[in-house]
Amino acid sequence: MKKALTVSMGTIAALILFASLFAWQQARSFLDTAPEEVGQEVHIRIRPGMSFDKVAAALHEKHVITSVSKFRLLARYRKLTGSIQAGEFIVNTGWTPDQVLDMLVKGMPVQYRLQFPEGLAWWDVAKAVEAQEFARAGDFRQVIHDPAFLKENNIPFDNAEGFLFPETYLMDKPEIMTPRTAWDTASRLVKTFWAKTSPLWPAGPPPAEELRRILTIASLVEKETSVPEERALVAGVYVNRIRRNMLLQADPTIIYGIGPAFNGNITRADLRNATNPYNTYSHPGLPPTPICSPGLESIRAALSPQQHAYLYFVARGDGSHQFSKTLQEHNAAVAKYQLRRGRR
């Protein structure tokens, strides 16, 4: 009896050892072997709040791992089941499970470029956002006019015009464009505005009306010149005209007032249309709001306009402008640059 018990105990021990060796061999095989010898890149999107098991199932479905349960055990052993990042990741079917797990925990999510230049009106920013697949233009429009959005982002105006900072952004691209993705995208643009402009007002942003004045002049500067050396000059012209109670007579403001329907030509009727609140040929002072998203240098120019006696400027045709102190000088410059170009 004792001999039989000894044999049984030996058999059990041998079975346990065999099972342990088999489990160890299976574990080593899982850890050391990629699903495919010649791997290929696979995109995996992990949504916020997604459980580890759902992540593992998605990886298994795309042939990035060979076993959900073994991948879960690996993550538990490394105490990383709660450390998976949200976002879109590029993994490879030629990677080991450890490499896949490291990417999801420590790797950089895929980011896409959203970019648009200085000087776009909000509806053109909305088009750019939609064309680059970050949000629908209609959702974007609603968001930047939403009082809750404006309050959350410290915008004291009726919409976010002037605060949609022109920049090249690296962002996560949504699977589906929704009102929420429009909100998040617009928030990123406005937060960048505040971050970029904060050094300009170390004591904090100016009061609402002063901020409106600064951004409106900056938007005019942005639309009128692309020559860096001229920005402060142009800002100074507008400041001088306002001080003298002269009409600004800025074509870009009329165009903004016409809106997306503008066909590229300003007519005499447009110049005389007093129902357009942005018609600075009819209404004195600055237009009601900024007319585009100005860049940082145009905002600097509006904060520190150059002091001079110029009241007029006209395009030379090469991107630069001729500045004049009197109407007589201005008319001569128009004849020289504009009329001559028209004859050509």
Coordinates of N, CA, C and O in Angstrom, one line a residue, residues 156-247:
P156 N -15.5 86.6 -25.3 CA -16.6 87.5 -24.8 C -17.4 88.1 -26.0 O -18.0 89.1 -25.9
F157 N -17.4 87.4 -27.2 CA -18.1 87.9 -28.3 C -19.3 86.9 -28.7 O -19.5 85.9 -28.0
D158 N -20.0 87.2 -29.8 CA -21.1 86.4 -30.2 C -20.7 85.1 -30.9 O -21.5 84.2 -31.2
N159 N -19.4 85.1 -31.4 CA -18.9 83.9 -32.1 C -17.4 83.9 -31.9 O -16.8 84.8 -31.3
A160 N -16.8 82.9 -32.4 CA -15.3 82.7 -32.2 C -14.4 83.3 -33.3 O -13.2 83.0 -33.3
E161 N -15.0 84.1 -34.1 CA -14.2 84.7 -35.2 C -13.0 85.5 -34.5 O -13.2 86.2 -33.6
G162 N -11.8 85.3 -35.1 CA -10.6 85.9 -34.5 C -9.9 85.0 -33.6 O -8.7 85.3 -33.3
F163 N -10.5 84.0 -33.0 CA -9.9 83.1 -32.0 C -9.5 81.8 -32.6 O -9.0 81.0 -31.8
L164 N -9.8 81.5 -33.8 CA -9.5 80.2 -34.4 C -8.1 80.3 -35.0 O -7.9 80.6 -36.2
F165 N -7.2 80.0 -34.1 CA -5.8 80.3 -34.4 C -5.2 79.6 -35.6 O -5.3 78.3 -35.6
P166 N -4.7 80.3 -36.6 CA -4.1 79.6 -37.8 C -2.8 78.9 -37.4 O -1.8 79.5 -36.9
E167 N -2.7 77.6 -37.7 CA -1.5 76.8 -37.2 C -1.6 75.5 -37.9 O -2.6 75.1 -38.5
T168 N -0.5 74.7 -37.8 CA -0.5 73.3 -38.2 C -0.6 72.5 -37.0 O 0.3 72.5 -36.1
Y169 N -1.7 71.8 -36.8 CA -2.0 71.0 -35.6 C -1.7 69.5 -35.9 O -2.0 69.0 -37.0
L170 N -1.3 68.8 -34.9 CA -1.2 67.4 -34.9 C -2.3 66.8 -34.0 O -2.2 67.1 -32.8
M171 N -3.3 66.1 -34.5 CA -4.4 65.7 -33.7 C -4.9 64.3 -34.1 O -4.6 63.8 -35.2
D172 N -5.6 63.7 -33.1 CA -6.2 62.4 -33.4 C -7.4 62.7 -34.3 O -8.2 63.6 -34.1
K173 N -7.5 61.9 -35.4 CA -8.7 62.1 -36.3 C -9.8 61.2 -35.9 O -9.6 60.0 -35.7
P174 N -11.0 61.7 -35.8 CA -12.1 60.9 -35.3 C -12.6 59.8 -36.3 O -12.4 60.0 -37.5
E175 N -13.1 58.7 -35.8 CA -13.6 57.7 -36.7 C -14.9 58.2 -37.4 O -15.1 58.0 -38.6
I176 N -15.7 58.9 -36.6 CA -16.9 59.5 -37.1 C -17.0 61.0 -36.7 O -16.7 61.3 -35.6
M177 N -17.3 61.8 -37.7 CA -17.4 63.3 -37.3 C -18.8 63.6 -36.7 O -19.8 63.3 -37.3
T178 N -18.8 64.1 -35.5 CA -20.0 64.3 -34.7 C -19.9 65.8 -34.2 O -18.8 66.4 -34.2
P179 N -21.0 66.3 -33.6 CA -20.9 67.6 -32.9 C -19.9 67.6 -31.8 O -19.2 68.6 -31.6
R180 N -19.6 66.5 -31.2 CA -18.6 66.5 -30.1 C -17.2 66.6 -30.7 O -16.4 67.3 -30.1
T181 N -17.0 66.0 -31.9 CA -15.6 66.2 -32.5 C -15.5 67.6 -33.0 O -14.3 68.1 -32.9
A182 N -16.5 68.3 -33.4 CA -16.5 69.7 -33.8 C -16.1 70.5 -32.6 O -15.3 71.5 -32.7
W183 N -16.7 70.3 -31.5 CA -16.5 71.0 -30.2 C -15.0 70.8 -29.8 O -14.3 71.8 -29.5
D184 N -14.5 69.6 -29.8 CA -13.1 69.3 -29.4 C -12.1 70.0 -30.4 O -11.1 70.6 -29.9
T185 N -12.4 70.0 -31.7 CA -11.5 70.6 -32.7 C -11.5 72.1 -32.5 O -10.4 72.7 -32.4
A186 N -12.7 72.7 -32.4 CA -12.7 74.2 -32.2 C -12.1 74.6 -30.9 O -11.4 75.6 -30.8
S187 N -12.2 73.8 -29.8 CA -11.6 74.1 -28.6 C -10.1 74.1 -28.7 O -9.4 74.9 -28.1
R188 N -9.6 73.1 -29.5 CA -8.1 73.1 -29.7 C -7.6 74.3 -30.3 O -6.6 74.9 -29.9
L189 N -8.3 74.9 -31.3 CA -7.9 76.1 -32.0 C -7.9 77.3 -31.1 O -7.0 78.1 -31.1
V190 N -9.0 77.4 -30.2 CA -9.1 78.5 -29.3 C -8.1 78.4 -28.2 O -7.5 79.5 -27.8
K191 N -7.9 77.2 -27.7 CA -6.9 77.1 -26.6 C -5.5 77.5 -27.1 O -4.7 78.0 -26.4
T192 N -5.2 77.1 -28.4 CA -3.9 77.5 -29.0 C -3.8 79.0 -29.1 O -2.8 79.6 -28.9
F193 N -5.0 79.7 -29.5 CA -5.0 81.2 -29.5 C -4.6 81.7 -28.2 O -3.7 82.6 -28.1
W194 N -5.2 81.3 -27.1 CA -4.9 81.8 -25.8 C -3.4 81.5 -25.4 O -2.7 82.3 -24.8
A195 N -2.9 80.3 -25.7 CA -1.6 80.0 -25.4 C -0.6 80.8 -26.1 O 0.5 81.3 -25.6
K196 N -0.8 81.0 -27.4 CA 0.1 81.8 -28.3 C 0.1 83.3 -27.9 O 1.1 84.0 -28.0
T197 N -1.1 83.8 -27.5 CA -1.1 85.3 -27.2 C -0.9 85.6 -25.8 O -0.7 86.8 -25.5
S198 N -0.8 84.6 -24.9 CA -0.6 85.0 -23.5 C 0.6 85.8 -23.2 O 0.6 86.7 -22.3
P199 N 1.8 85.6 -23.9 CA 2.9 86.5 -23.7 C 2.6 88.0 -24.0 O 3.4 88.9 -23.6
L200 N 1.6 88.2 -24.9 CA 1.3 89.6 -25.3 C 0.7 90.4 -24.2 O 0.7 91.6 -24.3
W201 N 0.0 89.7 -23.3 CA -0.7 90.4 -22.2 C -0.4 89.7 -20.9 O -1.2 88.9 -20.4
P202 N 0.8 89.9 -20.3 CA 1.3 89.2 -19.1 C 0.4 89.5 -17.9 O 0.3 88.7 -17.0
A203 N -0.4 90.6 -17.9 CA -1.3 90.9 -16.8 C -2.6 90.3 -17.0 O -3.5 90.5 -16.2
G204 N -2.8 89.5 -18.1 CA -4.1 88.9 -18.4 C -4.7 89.6 -19.6 O -4.3 90.7 -20.0
P205 N -5.6 88.9 -20.3 CA -6.3 89.4 -21.5 C -6.9 90.8 -21.2 O -7.4 91.0 -20.1
P206 N -6.9 91.7 -22.2 CA -7.6 93.0 -22.0 C -9.1 92.9 -21.9 O -9.6 91.8 -22.2
P207 N -9.8 93.9 -21.4 CA -11.2 93.9 -21.4 C -11.8 93.6 -22.7 O -11.2 93.8 -23.8
A208 N -13.1 93.1 -22.7 CA -13.7 92.6 -23.9 C -13.6 93.6 -25.1 O -13.3 93.3 -26.2
E209 N -14.0 94.9 -24.8 CA -14.0 95.9 -25.9 C -12.6 96.2 -26.5 O -12.5 96.4 -27.7
E210 N -11.7 96.2 -25.6 CA -10.3 96.4 -26.0 C -9.8 95.2 -26.8 O -9.1 95.4 -27.9
L211 N -10.2 94.0 -26.4 CA -9.8 92.8 -27.1 C -10.4 92.8 -28.5 O -9.8 92.4 -29.5
R212 N -11.7 93.2 -28.6 CA -12.4 93.3 -29.8 C -11.6 94.3 -30.8 O -11.4 94.0 -32.0
R213 N -11.2 95.4 -30.3 CA -10.5 96.4 -31.1 C -9.2 95.9 -31.6 O -8.9 96.0 -32.8
I214 N -8.5 95.2 -30.7 CA -7.2 94.7 -31.1 C -7.3 93.6 -32.2 O -6.6 93.6 -33.2
L215 N -8.2 92.7 -31.9 CA -8.4 91.6 -32.9 C -9.0 92.0 -34.2 O -8.7 91.5 -35.3
T216 N -9.8 93.0 -34.1 CA -10.4 93.5 -35.4 C -9.4 94.2 -36.2 O -9.3 94.0 -37.5
I217 N -8.6 95.1 -35.6 CA -7.5 95.7 -36.4 C -6.5 94.7 -36.9 O -6.0 94.7 -38.0
A218 N -6.2 93.7 -36.0 CA -5.3 92.6 -36.5 C -5.8 91.9 -37.7 O -5.1 91.5 -38.6
S219 N -7.1 91.6 -37.7 CA -7.7 90.9 -38.8 C -7.7 91.8 -40.1 O -7.5 91.2 -41.2
L220 N -7.8 93.1 -39.9 CA -7.7 94.0 -41.1 C -6.3 93.9 -41.6 O -6.0 93.9 -42.8
V221 N -5.3 94.0 -40.7 CA -3.9 94.0 -41.1 C -3.6 92.6 -41.9 O -3.0 92.6 -42.9
E222 N -4.1 91.5 -41.3 CA -3.9 90.2 -41.9 C -4.4 90.2 -43.4 O -3.8 89.6 -44.2
K223 N -5.6 90.8 -43.6 CA -6.2 90.7 -44.9 C -5.6 91.7 -45.9 O -5.6 91.5 -47.1
E224 N -5.0 92.8 -45.4 CA -4.4 93.8 -46.3 C -3.0 93.6 -46.7 O -2.7 94.0 -47.8
T225 N -2.2 92.9 -45.9 CA -0.8 92.8 -46.3 C -0.2 91.4 -45.9 O -0.6 90.9 -44.8
S226 N 0.6 90.9 -46.7 CA 1.4 89.7 -46.4 C 2.9 90.0 -46.2 O 3.7 89.1 -46.0
V227 N 3.2 91.3 -46.2 CA 4.6 91.7 -46.1 C 4.9 92.0 -44.6 O 4.2 92.9 -44.0
P228 N 5.7 91.2 -44.0 CA 5.9 91.4 -42.5 C 6.2 92.9 -42.1 O 5.7 93.3 -41.1
E229 N 7.1 93.5 -42.9 CA 7.5 94.9 -42.6 C 6.3 95.9 -42.6 O 6.5 97.0 -42.1
E230 N 5.3 95.5 -43.3 CA 4.2 96.5 -43.5 C 3.1 96.4 -42.4 O 2.2 97.2 -42.3
R231 N 3.1 95.3 -41.6 CA 2.0 95.1 -40.7 C 1.7 96.3 -39.7 O 0.6 96.8 -39.6
A232 N 2.8 96.7 -39.1 CA 2.6 97.8 -38.1 C 2.3 99.1 -38.9 O 1.6 100.0 -38.3
L233 N 2.8 99.3 -40.1 CA 2.4 100.4 -40.9 C 0.9 100.5 -41.2 O 0.3 101.5 -41.0
V234 N 0.4 99.3 -41.6 CA -1.0 99.2 -42.0 C -1.9 99.5 -40.7 O -2.9 100.2 -40.7
A235 N -1.5 98.9 -39.6 CA -2.2 99.1 -38.3 C -2.2 100.6 -38.0 O -3.2 101.1 -37.5
G236 N -1.1 101.3 -38.2 CA -1.0 102.7 -37.9 C -1.9 103.5 -38.8 O -2.5 104.5 -38.4
V237 N -2.1 103.1 -40.1 CA -3.0 103.8 -41.0 C -4.4 103.8 -40.4 O -5.1 104.8 -40.4
Y238 N -4.8 102.6 -40.0 CA -6.2 102.5 -39.5 C -6.4 103.3 -38.2 O -7.4 103.9 -38.0
V239 N -5.4 103.2 -37.3 CA -5.5 104.0 -36.1 C -5.6 105.5 -36.4 O -6.4 106.2 -35.8
N240 N -4.8 106.0 -37.4 CA -4.8 107.4 -37.8 C -6.2 107.8 -38.3 O -6.7 108.9 -38.0
R241 N -6.8 106.9 -39.2 CA -8.1 107.3 -39.8 C -9.2 107.3 -38.7 O -10.1 108.1 -38.7
I242 N -9.1 106.4 -37.8 CA -10.1 106.4 -36.7 C -10.0 107.6 -35.8 O -11.0 108.3 -35.5
R243 N -8.8 108.0 -35.5 CA -8.6 109.2 -34.7 C -9.1 110.5 -35.4 O -9.6 111.4 -34.8
R244 N -9.1 110.5 -36.8 CA -9.6 111.6 -37.5 C -11.0 111.5 -37.9 O -11.5 112.3 -38.7
N245 N -11.7 110.5 -37.4 CA -13.1 110.2 -37.8 C -13.3 110.0 -39.3 O -14.3 110.4 -39.8
M246 N -12.3 109.4 -39.9 CA -12.4 109.1 -41.3 C -12.9 107.7 -41.5 O -12.7 106.8 -40.7
L247 N -13.7 107.5 -42.6 CA -14.1 106.2 -42.9 C -12.9 105.3 -43.2 O -12.0 105.7 -43.9

